[in-house]
Amino acid sequence: MALKATIFKARVQIADMDRDYYAEHLLTLARHPSETDERMMIRLLAFAHNASEQLEFTRGLSSDEEADLWQHSLSGEIETWIEVGLPAEDRIRKACGRARKVLVYAYGQRSASVWWQKMESASARFDNLEIFYLPADSCVQLAAMAERTMDLSVTIQDGHLWFASSDNNIEVLPERWK
């Protein structure tokens, strides 16, 4: 019998002073049985960092043809493609060919550095690609905030993201690799 996704609900108030974006989003996140709290919360971070009314979560790990998050234009073209983790070069190439802008949120202290050593030269040819690295301690703290029902405030200023819940506050500073 196949395991089903676990559903998480999040009310996220975003104050992004870098982009002058202020909104509240009521989100439903389906955590695939093989997905960790850490990865799910990094998807939530990626949403907050790029939030808009059109940005949406996809089937993620359940589909090889979709990003973890994406945003479509009104005419149906993919404007933003967001990957979480350490995608293969062919997946990045495919995403860069399909979307106007591709973002990767890499995490995993040792594995991310090894991945970046392999990807750095290959990524140079993609003008529409941005890669951010999330420090391991920040990812662990984010994962600890995961609850089936979450009420979060996210403040973004000068590239720093502050996540606050009723009993926890953390700061995340994504390191821009490309």
Coordinates of N, CA, C and O in Angstrom, one line a residue:
M1 N 0.8 -1.2 0.0 CA 0.0 0.0 0.0 C 0.9 1.2 0.0 O 1.8 1.4 0.8
A2 N 0.6 2.2 -0.9 CA 1.4 3.4 -1.0 C 1.1 4.3 0.1 O -0.1 4.5 0.5
L3 N 2.1 5.0 0.6 CA 1.9 6.0 1.6 C 1.4 7.3 1.0 O 1.8 7.6 -0.1
K4 N 0.6 8.0 1.7 CA 0.0 9.2 1.2 C 0.8 10.4 1.8 O 1.5 10.3 2.8
A5 N 0.7 11.5 1.1 CA 1.3 12.8 1.5 C 0.7 13.2 2.8 O -0.5 13.0 3.1
T6 N 1.5 13.9 3.6 CA 1.0 14.5 4.8 C 0.7 16.0 4.5 O 1.6 16.7 3.9
I7 N -0.4 16.5 4.9 CA -0.9 17.8 4.6 C -0.5 18.8 5.8 O -0.8 18.5 6.9
F8 N 0.1 19.9 5.4 CA 0.4 20.9 6.3 C -0.3 22.2 5.9 O -0.3 22.5 4.7
K9 N -0.8 23.0 6.8 CA -1.4 24.3 6.6 C -0.5 25.4 7.2 O -0.1 25.2 8.3
A10 N -0.3 26.4 6.4 CA 0.5 27.5 6.9 C -0.2 28.9 6.5 O -0.6 29.1 5.4
R11 N -0.3 29.7 7.5 CA -0.7 31.1 7.3 C 0.6 31.9 7.4 O 1.3 31.9 8.5
V12 N 1.0 32.5 6.3 CA 2.3 33.2 6.3 C 2.1 34.6 5.9 O 1.6 35.0 4.9
Q13 N 2.5 35.5 6.9 CA 2.5 36.9 6.6 C 3.9 37.3 6.2 O 4.9 37.1 6.9
I14 N 4.0 37.9 5.0 CA 5.3 38.3 4.4 C 5.4 39.8 4.3 O 4.5 40.5 3.8
A15 N 6.5 40.3 4.8 CA 6.9 41.7 4.7 C 8.3 41.7 4.0 O 9.3 41.5 4.7
D16 N 8.3 41.8 2.7 CA 9.5 41.8 1.9 C 9.9 43.2 1.6 O 9.4 43.8 0.6
M17 N 10.8 43.8 2.4 CA 11.1 45.2 2.2 C 12.1 45.4 1.0 O 12.2 46.4 0.4
D18 N 12.7 44.3 0.6 CA 13.6 44.3 -0.6 C 12.8 44.5 -1.9 O 13.3 45.2 -2.8
R19 N 11.6 44.0 -1.9 CA 10.8 44.0 -3.1 C 9.5 44.9 -3.0 O 8.7 44.9 -3.9
D20 N 9.3 45.4 -1.8 CA 8.1 46.2 -1.4 C 6.9 45.3 -1.7 O 5.9 45.7 -2.3
Y21 N 6.9 44.1 -1.1 CA 5.8 43.1 -1.2 C 5.3 42.8 0.2 O 6.1 42.3 1.0
Y22 N 4.1 43.0 0.4 CA 3.5 42.8 1.7 C 2.2 42.0 1.5 O 1.2 42.6 0.9
A23 N 2.1 40.8 2.1 CA 0.8 40.0 1.8 C 0.8 38.9 2.9 O 1.7 38.5 3.5
E24 N -0.5 38.4 3.0 CA -0.7 37.2 3.8 C -1.1 36.1 2.8 O -1.9 36.3 1.9
H25 N -0.5 34.9 3.0 CA -0.8 33.8 2.2 C -1.3 32.6 3.0 O -0.7 32.3 4.0
L26 N -2.4 32.0 2.6 CA -2.9 30.8 3.3 C -2.4 29.6 2.4 O -2.9 29.5 1.3
L27 N -1.5 28.8 2.8 CA -0.9 27.8 2.0 C -1.2 26.4 2.5 O -1.3 26.2 3.7
T28 N -1.3 25.5 1.5 CA -1.4 24.1 1.8 C -0.2 23.4 1.2 O 0.1 23.5 0.0
L29 N 0.6 22.7 2.1 CA 1.8 22.0 1.6 C 1.6 20.5 1.8 O 1.2 20.1 2.9
A30 N 1.8 19.8 0.7 CA 1.7 18.3 0.8 C 3.1 17.8 0.9 O 3.9 18.1 0.0
R31 N 3.4 17.2 2.0 CA 4.8 16.6 2.2 C 4.8 15.2 1.7 O 4.1 14.3 2.3
H32 N 5.5 14.9 0.7 CA 5.7 13.6 0.1 C 6.2 12.7 1.2 O 7.0 13.1 2.0
P33 N 5.8 11.4 1.2 CA 6.4 10.5 2.2 C 7.9 10.4 2.3 O 8.4 10.2 3.4
S34 N 8.6 10.7 1.2 CA 10.0 10.6 1.2 C 10.7 12.0 1.5 O 11.9 12.1 1.6
E35 N 9.8 13.0 1.7 CA 10.4 14.4 2.0 C 10.5 14.6 3.5 O 9.7 14.2 4.3
T36 N 11.6 15.3 3.8 CA 11.8 15.6 5.2 C 11.2 16.9 5.6 O 10.8 17.7 4.7
D37 N 11.0 17.2 6.9 CA 10.5 18.5 7.4 C 11.5 19.6 6.9 O 11.0 20.7 6.5
E38 N 12.8 19.3 6.9 CA 13.8 20.3 6.4 C 13.5 20.7 5.0 O 13.4 21.9 4.7
R39 N 13.3 19.8 4.1 CA 13.1 20.1 2.7 C 11.8 20.9 2.5 O 11.7 21.8 1.7
M40 N 10.7 20.4 3.2 CA 9.4 21.1 3.1 C 9.5 22.5 3.6 O 9.0 23.4 2.9
M41 N 10.3 22.8 4.6 CA 10.4 24.1 5.1 C 11.3 25.0 4.2 O 11.1 26.2 4.1
I42 N 12.2 24.4 3.5 CA 13.0 25.1 2.5 C 12.1 25.5 1.4 O 12.2 26.6 0.8
R43 N 11.2 24.6 1.0 CA 10.2 25.0 0.0 C 9.4 26.2 0.4 O 9.1 27.1 -0.3
L44 N 9.0 26.2 1.7 CA 8.3 27.3 2.3 C 9.1 28.6 2.2 O 8.6 29.7 1.9
L45 N 10.4 28.5 2.6 CA 11.3 29.6 2.5 C 11.4 30.1 1.1 O 11.4 31.4 0.9
A46 N 11.6 29.2 0.1 CA 11.6 29.7 -1.3 C 10.4 30.4 -1.7 O 10.4 31.4 -2.4
F47 N 9.2 29.9 -1.2 CA 8.0 30.6 -1.5 C 8.0 32.0 -0.9 O 7.7 33.0 -1.6
A48 N 8.4 32.2 0.3 CA 8.4 33.5 1.0 C 9.4 34.4 0.3 O 9.1 35.6 0.1
H49 N 10.5 33.9 -0.1 CA 11.6 34.7 -0.8 C 11.2 35.2 -2.1 O 11.7 36.2 -2.6
N50 N 10.2 34.6 -2.8 CA 9.8 34.9 -4.1 C 8.3 35.2 -4.2 O 7.7 35.1 -5.3
A51 N 7.7 35.4 -3.1 CA 6.2 35.4 -3.0 C 5.6 36.3 -4.0 O 6.0 37.4 -4.3
S52 N 4.5 35.8 -4.6 CA 3.6 36.6 -5.4 C 2.2 35.9 -5.5 O 2.2 34.8 -5.0
E53 N 1.2 36.5 -6.0 CA -0.1 35.9 -6.0 C -0.1 34.7 -7.0 O -0.9 33.8 -6.9
Q54 N 0.8 34.7 -8.0 CA 0.8 33.7 -9.0 C 1.8 32.5 -8.7 O 1.7 31.5 -9.3
L55 N 2.7 32.7 -7.7 CA 3.6 31.6 -7.3 C 2.9 30.5 -6.7 O 2.0 30.7 -5.8
E56 N 3.1 29.2 -7.1 CA 2.4 28.1 -6.5 C 3.3 26.9 -6.4 O 4.3 26.7 -7.1
F57 N 3.0 26.1 -5.4 CA 3.6 24.8 -5.2 C 3.1 23.8 -6.2 O 2.0 23.9 -6.7
T58 N 4.0 22.9 -6.7 CA 3.6 21.9 -7.7 C 3.5 20.5 -7.0 O 3.6 20.4 -5.8
R59 N 3.4 19.5 -7.8 CA 3.4 18.1 -7.2 C 4.8 17.7 -6.7 O 5.0 16.7 -6.1
G60 N 5.8 18.6 -7.0 CA 7.2 18.4 -6.5 C 7.8 17.0 -6.7 O 8.0 16.6 -7.9
L61 N 8.1 16.3 -5.7 CA 8.8 15.0 -5.8 C 7.9 14.0 -6.5 O 8.5 13.0 -7.0
S62 N 6.7 14.2 -6.6 CA 5.8 13.3 -7.3 C 5.9 13.4 -8.8 O 5.3 12.6 -9.5
S63 N 6.5 14.4 -9.3 CA 6.6 14.6 -10.8 C 8.0 15.1 -11.2 O 8.5 16.0 -10.7
D64 N 8.5 14.4 -12.2 CA 9.8 14.8 -12.8 C 9.7 16.0 -13.8 O 10.6 16.6 -14.1
E65 N 8.4 16.3 -14.2 CA 8.2 17.3 -15.2 C 7.9 18.7 -14.6 O 7.7 19.6 -15.4
E66 N 7.9 18.8 -13.3 CA 7.5 20.1 -12.7 C 8.6 20.5 -11.7 O 9.3 19.7 -11.2
A67 N 8.6 21.8 -11.5 CA 9.5 22.4 -10.5 C 9.0 22.1 -9.1 O 7.9 21.6 -9.0
D68 N 9.7 22.5 -8.1 CA 9.1 22.5 -6.7 C 8.1 23.6 -6.5 O 7.1 23.4 -5.8
L69 N 8.4 24.7 -7.1 CA 7.4 25.9 -7.2 C 7.6 26.5 -8.5 O 8.7 26.4 -9.1
W70 N 6.5 27.1 -9.0 CA 6.7 27.9 -10.2 C 5.6 28.9 -10.3 O 4.7 28.9 -9.6
Q71 N 5.9 29.8 -11.3 CA 5.0 30.9 -11.5 C 4.8 31.0 -13.0 O 5.8 31.1 -13.8
H72 N 3.5 31.1 -13.5 CA 3.2 31.2 -14.9 C 2.7 32.6 -15.2 O 2.1 33.3 -14.4
S73 N 3.0 33.0 -16.4 CA 2.4 34.3 -16.9 C 0.9 34.1 -17.2 O 0.5 32.9 -17.3
L74 N 0.2 35.1 -17.5 CA -1.2 35.0 -17.9 C -1.4 34.2 -19.2 O -2.4 33.6 -19.4
S75 N -0.3 34.2 -20.0 CA -0.5 33.4 -21.3 C 0.0 32.0 -21.1 O 0.1 31.2 -22.1
G76 N 0.4 31.6 -19.9 CA 0.7 30.2 -19.6 C 2.2 29.8 -19.7 O 2.6 28.7 -19.4
E77 N 3.1 30.8 -20.0 CA 4.5 30.5 -20.1 C 5.1 30.5 -18.6 O 4.5 31.2 -17.8
I78 N 6.1 29.7 -18.4 CA 6.7 29.6 -17.1 C 7.6 30.8 -16.9 O 8.6 30.9 -17.6
E79 N 7.3 31.7 -15.9 CA 8.1 32.8 -15.7 C 9.2 32.5 -14.7 O 10.4 32.8 -14.9
T80 N 8.9 31.8 -13.6 CA 9.9 31.4 -12.6 C 9.8 29.9 -12.3 O 8.7 29.4 -12.1
W81 N 10.9 29.2 -12.3 CA 11.0 27.8 -11.9 C 11.9 27.7 -10.7 O 13.1 28.2 -10.8
I82 N 11.5 27.1 -9.6 CA 12.2 27.0 -8.4 C 12.5 25.6 -8.0 O 11.5 24.8 -7.9
E83 N 13.8 25.2 -7.9 CA 14.2 23.9 -7.4 C 14.7 24.0 -6.0 O 15.4 24.9 -5.7
V84 N 14.4 23.0 -5.2 CA 15.0 22.9 -3.9 C 15.9 21.6 -3.8 O 15.4 20.5 -4.2
G85 N 17.1 21.8 -3.3 CA 18.0 20.6 -3.2 C 19.2 20.8 -4.2 O 19.6 21.9 -4.4
L86 N 19.6 19.7 -4.7 CA 20.8 19.6 -5.6 C 20.4 19.0 -6.9 O 20.8 17.8 -7.1
P87 N 19.8 19.7 -7.8 CA 19.3 19.1 -9.0 C 20.5 18.8 -10.0 O 21.5 19.4 -10.0
A88 N 20.2 17.8 -10.8 CA 21.2 17.4 -11.8 C 21.3 18.4 -12.9 O 20.4 19.2 -13.1
E89 N 22.5 18.4 -13.5 CA 22.7 19.5 -14.6 C 21.7 19.4 -15.7 O 21.2 20.4 -16.2
D90 N 21.3 18.2 -16.1 CA 20.3 18.1 -17.2 C 18.9 18.7 -16.7 O 18.2 19.3 -17.5
R91 N 18.6 18.6 -15.5 CA 17.3 19.1 -15.0 C 17.4 20.7 -15.0 O 16.5 21.4 -15.4
I92 N 18.6 21.2 -14.6 CA 18.8 22.7 -14.6 C 18.7 23.2 -16.1 O 18.1 24.2 -16.4
R93 N 19.4 22.5 -17.0 CA 19.4 22.8 -18.4 C 18.0 22.9 -18.9 O 17.5 23.8 -19.6
K94 N 17.2 21.9 -18.6 CA 15.8 21.8 -19.1 C 15.0 23.0 -18.5 O 14.2 23.6 -19.2
A95 N 15.1 23.2 -17.2 CA 14.4 24.3 -16.6 C 14.8 25.7 -17.2 O 13.9 26.5 -17.5
C96 N 16.1 25.9 -17.4 CA 16.5 27.1 -18.0 C 16.0 27.3 -19.4 O 15.8 28.4 -19.9
G97 N 15.8 26.2 -20.1 CA 15.2 26.3 -21.5 C 13.7 26.6 -21.5 O 13.1 27.1 -22.4
R98 N 13.0 26.2 -20.4 CA 11.6 26.4 -20.3 C 11.1 27.6 -19.6 O 10.0 28.1 -19.8
A99 N 11.9 28.2 -18.7 CA 11.5 29.3 -17.9 C 12.4 30.5 -18.1 O 13.5 30.5 -18.4
R100 N 11.7 31.7 -17.8 CA 12.5 33.0 -18.0 C 13.5 33.1 -16.9 O 14.6 33.6 -17.1
K101 N 13.2 32.6 -15.7 CA 14.1 32.7 -14.5 C 14.1 31.4 -13.7 O 13.0 30.8 -13.5
V102 N 15.2 30.9 -13.4 CA 15.4 29.6 -12.6 C 16.1 29.9 -11.4 O 17.2 30.5 -11.4
L103 N 15.6 29.4 -10.2 CA 16.2 29.6 -8.9 C 16.4 28.2 -8.3 O 15.5 27.4 -8.4
V104 N 17.6 28.0 -7.7 CA 17.9 26.8 -7.0 C 18.3 27.2 -5.6 O 19.1 28.1 -5.3
Y105 N 17.6 26.5 -4.6 CA 17.9 26.7 -3.2 C 18.6 25.4 -2.7 O 18.0 24.4 -2.5
A106 N 19.9 25.5 -2.7 CA 20.8 24.3 -2.4 C 21.0 24.2 -0.8 O 21.1 25.3 -0.2
Y107 N 21.0 23.0 -0.3 CA 21.2 22.8 1.1 C 21.9 21.5 1.3 O 21.9 20.7 0.4
G108 N 22.5 21.3 2.5 CA 23.2 20.0 2.8 C 24.7 20.4 2.8 O 25.3 20.6 1.8
Q109 N 25.2 20.6 4.0 CA 26.5 21.1 4.2 C 27.6 20.5 3.3 O 28.2 21.2 2.5
R110 N 27.9 19.2 3.4 CA 28.9 18.6 2.6 C 28.5 18.3 1.2 O 29.2 18.6 0.2
S111 N 27.3 17.8 1.0 CA 26.9 17.4 -0.3 C 26.7 18.7 -1.2 O 27.0 18.6 -2.4
A112 N 26.3 19.8 -0.7 CA 26.1 21.0 -1.5 C 27.4 21.5 -2.0 O 27.5 22.0 -3.1
S113 N 28.5 21.5 -1.2 CA 29.8 22.0 -1.7 C 30.3 21.1 -2.8 O 30.8 21.6 -3.8
V114 N 30.1 19.8 -2.7 CA 30.6 18.9 -3.7 C 29.8 19.1 -5.0 O 30.3 19.2 -6.1
W115 N 28.5 19.3 -4.8 CA 27.6 19.5 -6.0 C 28.0 20.8 -6.7 O 28.1 20.9 -7.9
W116 N 28.3 21.9 -5.9 CA 28.6 23.2 -6.4 C 30.0 23.1 -7.2 O 30.1 23.7 -8.2
Q117 N 30.9 22.3 -6.7 CA 32.2 22.2 -7.4 C 32.0 21.6 -8.8 O 32.6 22.0 -9.7
K118 N 31.0 20.7 -8.9 CA 30.7 20.1 -10.2 C 29.9 21.0 -11.1 O 30.0 21.0 -12.3
M119 N 29.0 21.8 -10.5 CA 28.1 22.6 -11.2 C 28.6 24.0 -11.6 O 28.0 24.6 -12.5
E120 N 29.6 24.5 -10.9 CA 30.0 25.9 -11.0 C 30.3 26.3 -12.4 O 29.8 27.2 -13.0
S121 N 31.1 25.5 -13.1 CA 31.5 25.8 -14.5 C 30.3 25.6 -15.4 O 30.1 26.4 -16.3
A122 N 29.5 24.6 -15.2 CA 28.4 24.3 -16.1 C 27.3 25.4 -15.9 O 26.6 25.8 -16.9
S123 N 27.2 25.9 -14.7 CA 26.1 26.9 -14.5 C 26.4 28.3 -15.1 O 25.5 29.1 -15.4
A124 N 27.6 28.5 -15.5 CA 28.0 29.8 -16.1 C 27.3 30.1 -17.4 O 27.1 31.2 -17.7
R125 N 27.0 29.1 -18.1 CA 26.3 29.3 -19.4 C 24.9 29.6 -19.3 O 24.3 30.0 -20.4
F126 N 24.3 29.6 -18.2 CA 22.8 29.9 -18.0 C 22.7 31.2 -17.4 O 22.9 31.5 -16.2
D127 N 22.3 32.2 -18.3 CA 22.1 33.6 -17.8 C 20.9 33.8 -16.9 O 20.8 34.7 -16.1
N128 N 19.9 32.9 -17.0 CA 18.7 33.0 -16.3 C 18.7 32.2 -15.0 O 17.6 31.9 -14.4
L129 N 19.8 31.7 -14.5 CA 19.9 30.9 -13.4 C 20.5 31.6 -12.2 O 21.5 32.3 -12.3
E130 N 19.9 31.4 -11.0 CA 20.4 31.9 -9.8 C 20.5 30.8 -8.8 O 19.5 30.0 -8.7
I131 N 21.5 30.7 -8.0 CA 21.7 29.6 -7.1 C 22.0 30.2 -5.7 O 22.9 31.0 -5.5
F132 N 21.2 29.8 -4.7 CA 21.4 30.2 -3.3 C 21.7 29.0 -2.5 O 21.2 27.9 -2.7
Y133 N 22.6 29.2 -1.5 CA 23.0 28.1 -0.6 C 22.4 28.5 0.8 O 22.6 29.6 1.3
L134 N 21.8 27.5 1.4 CA 21.2 27.8 2.8 C 22.1 27.0 3.8 O 22.3 25.8 3.7
P135 N 22.7 27.8 4.8 CA 23.5 27.1 5.8 C 22.8 26.0 6.6 O 21.6 26.1 6.8
A136 N 23.6 25.0 6.9 CA 23.0 23.8 7.6 C 22.3 24.2 8.9 O 21.2 23.6 9.1
D137 N 22.9 25.0 9.7 CA 22.3 25.3 11.0 C 20.9 26.0 10.8 O 20.0 25.8 11.5
S138 N 20.8 26.9 9.8 CA 19.5 27.6 9.5 C 18.5 26.5 9.0 O 17.3 26.6 9.4
C139 N 18.9 25.6 8.3 CA 18.0 24.5 7.8 C 17.4 23.7 8.9 O 16.2 23.4 9.0
V140 N 18.3 23.4 9.9 CA 17.9 22.6 11.0 C 16.9 23.4 11.9 O 15.9 22.8 12.3
Q141 N 17.1 24.7 12.1 CA 16.2 25.5 12.8 C 14.9 25.7 12.1 O 13.8 25.7 12.7
L142 N 14.9 25.8 10.8 CA 13.7 25.9 10.0 C 12.9 24.6 10.2 O 11.6 24.6 10.4
A143 N 13.5 23.5 10.1 CA 12.8 22.2 10.2 C 12.2 22.0 11.6 O 11.1 21.5 11.7
A144 N 12.8 22.6 12.6 CA 12.2 22.5 13.9 C 10.9 23.3 14.0 O 10.1 23.1 14.9
M145 N 10.7 24.3 13.1 CA 9.5 25.1 13.1 C 8.3 24.4 12.4 O 7.2 24.9 12.5
A146 N 8.5 23.2 11.8 CA 7.5 22.5 11.1 C 6.4 22.0 12.0 O 6.7 21.3 13.0
E147 N 5.2 22.3 11.7 CA 4.0 21.8 12.5 C 2.9 21.6 11.5 O 2.9 22.3 10.4
R148 N 1.9 20.8 11.8 CA 0.8 20.5 10.8 C 0.0 21.8 10.6 O -0.5 22.0 9.5
T149 N -0.1 22.7 11.5 CA -0.7 24.0 11.3 C 0.3 25.0 11.8 O 0.7 25.0 13.0
M150 N 0.7 25.9 10.9 CA 1.7 26.9 11.2 C 1.1 28.3 11.0 O 0.4 28.6 10.1
D151 N 1.6 29.2 11.9 CA 1.2 30.7 11.7 C 2.6 31.4 11.8 O 3.2 31.5 12.9
L152 N 3.1 31.8 10.6 CA 4.4 32.4 10.5 C 4.4 33.8 10.0 O 3.6 34.2 9.2
S153 N 5.4 34.6 10.5 CA 5.6 35.9 9.9 C 7.0 35.8 9.3 O 8.0 35.3 10.0
V154 N 7.2 36.3 8.1 CA 8.5 36.3 7.5 C 8.8 37.8 7.1 O 8.0 38.4 6.4
T155 N 9.9 38.3 7.6 CA 10.4 39.6 7.2 C 11.7 39.4 6.4 O 12.6 38.7 6.8
I156 N 11.7 40.2 5.3 CA 12.9 40.1 4.4 C 13.4 41.5 4.2 O 12.7 42.4 3.8
Q157 N 14.7 41.6 4.5 CA 15.4 42.9 4.4 C 16.9 42.7 4.1 O 17.5 41.9 4.9
D158 N 17.4 43.4 3.1 CA 18.8 43.3 2.8 C 19.3 41.8 2.6 O 20.4 41.5 3.0
G159 N 18.4 41.0 2.0 CA 18.8 39.6 1.8 C 18.6 38.7 3.0 O 18.7 37.5 2.8
H160 N 18.3 39.2 4.1 CA 18.1 38.4 5.3 C 16.6 38.0 5.4 O 15.8 38.8 5.1
L161 N 16.4 36.8 5.8 CA 15.0 36.3 6.1 C 14.8 36.0 7.5 O 15.6 35.3 8.1
W162 N 13.8 36.6 8.2 CA 13.6 36.3 9.6 C 12.2 35.6 9.6 O 11.2 36.1 9.2
F163 N 12.2 34.4 10.2 CA 11.0 33.6 10.4 C 10.6 33.7 11.9 O 11.5 33.5 12.7
A164 N 9.3 34.0 12.1 CA 8.9 34.1 13.5 C 7.6 33.3 13.6 O 6.7 33.4 12.8
S165 N 7.5 32.5 14.7 CA 6.2 31.8 15.1 C 6.0 32.2 16.5 O 6.7 33.0 17.1
S166 N 4.9 31.7 17.1 CA 4.6 32.1 18.4 C 5.7 31.7 19.4 O 5.8 32.4 20.5
D167 N 6.5 30.7 19.1 CA 7.5 30.3 20.1 C 8.9 30.2 19.6 O 9.8 29.6 20.2
N168 N 9.2 30.7 18.4 CA 10.5 30.6 17.8 C 10.8 31.7 16.8 O 9.9 32.2 16.1
N169 N 12.0 32.2 16.8 CA 12.5 33.2 15.8 C 13.8 32.7 15.3 O 14.7 32.4 16.0
I170 N 14.0 32.8 13.9 CA 15.3 32.4 13.4 C 15.6 33.4 12.2 O 14.7 34.0 11.6
E171 N 16.9 33.5 12.0 CA 17.3 34.4 10.9 C 18.0 33.4 9.9 O 18.8 32.6 10.2
V172 N 17.7 33.6 8.6 CA 18.4 32.8 7.5 C 19.0 33.8 6.5 O 18.3 34.8 6.1
L173 N 20.2 33.6 6.2 CA 20.9 34.5 5.2 C 21.4 33.6 4.1 O 22.4 32.9 4.2
P174 N 20.6 33.5 3.0 CA 21.0 32.6 1.9 C 22.3 33.2 1.3 O 22.4 34.4 1.1
E175 N 23.2 32.3 1.0 CA 24.5 32.7 0.4 C 24.3 32.6 -1.1 O 23.9 31.5 -1.6
R176 N 24.5 33.7 -1.9 CA 24.3 33.6 -3.3 C 25.6 33.0 -4.0 O 26.7 33.6 -3.9
W177 N 25.4 31.8 -4.6 CA 26.5 31.2 -5.3 C 26.6 31.6 -6.8 O 27.6 31.6 -7.4
K178 N 25.5 32.0 -7.3 CA 25.4 32.4 -8.7 C 24.3 33.4 -8.9 O 23.2 33.2 -8.4

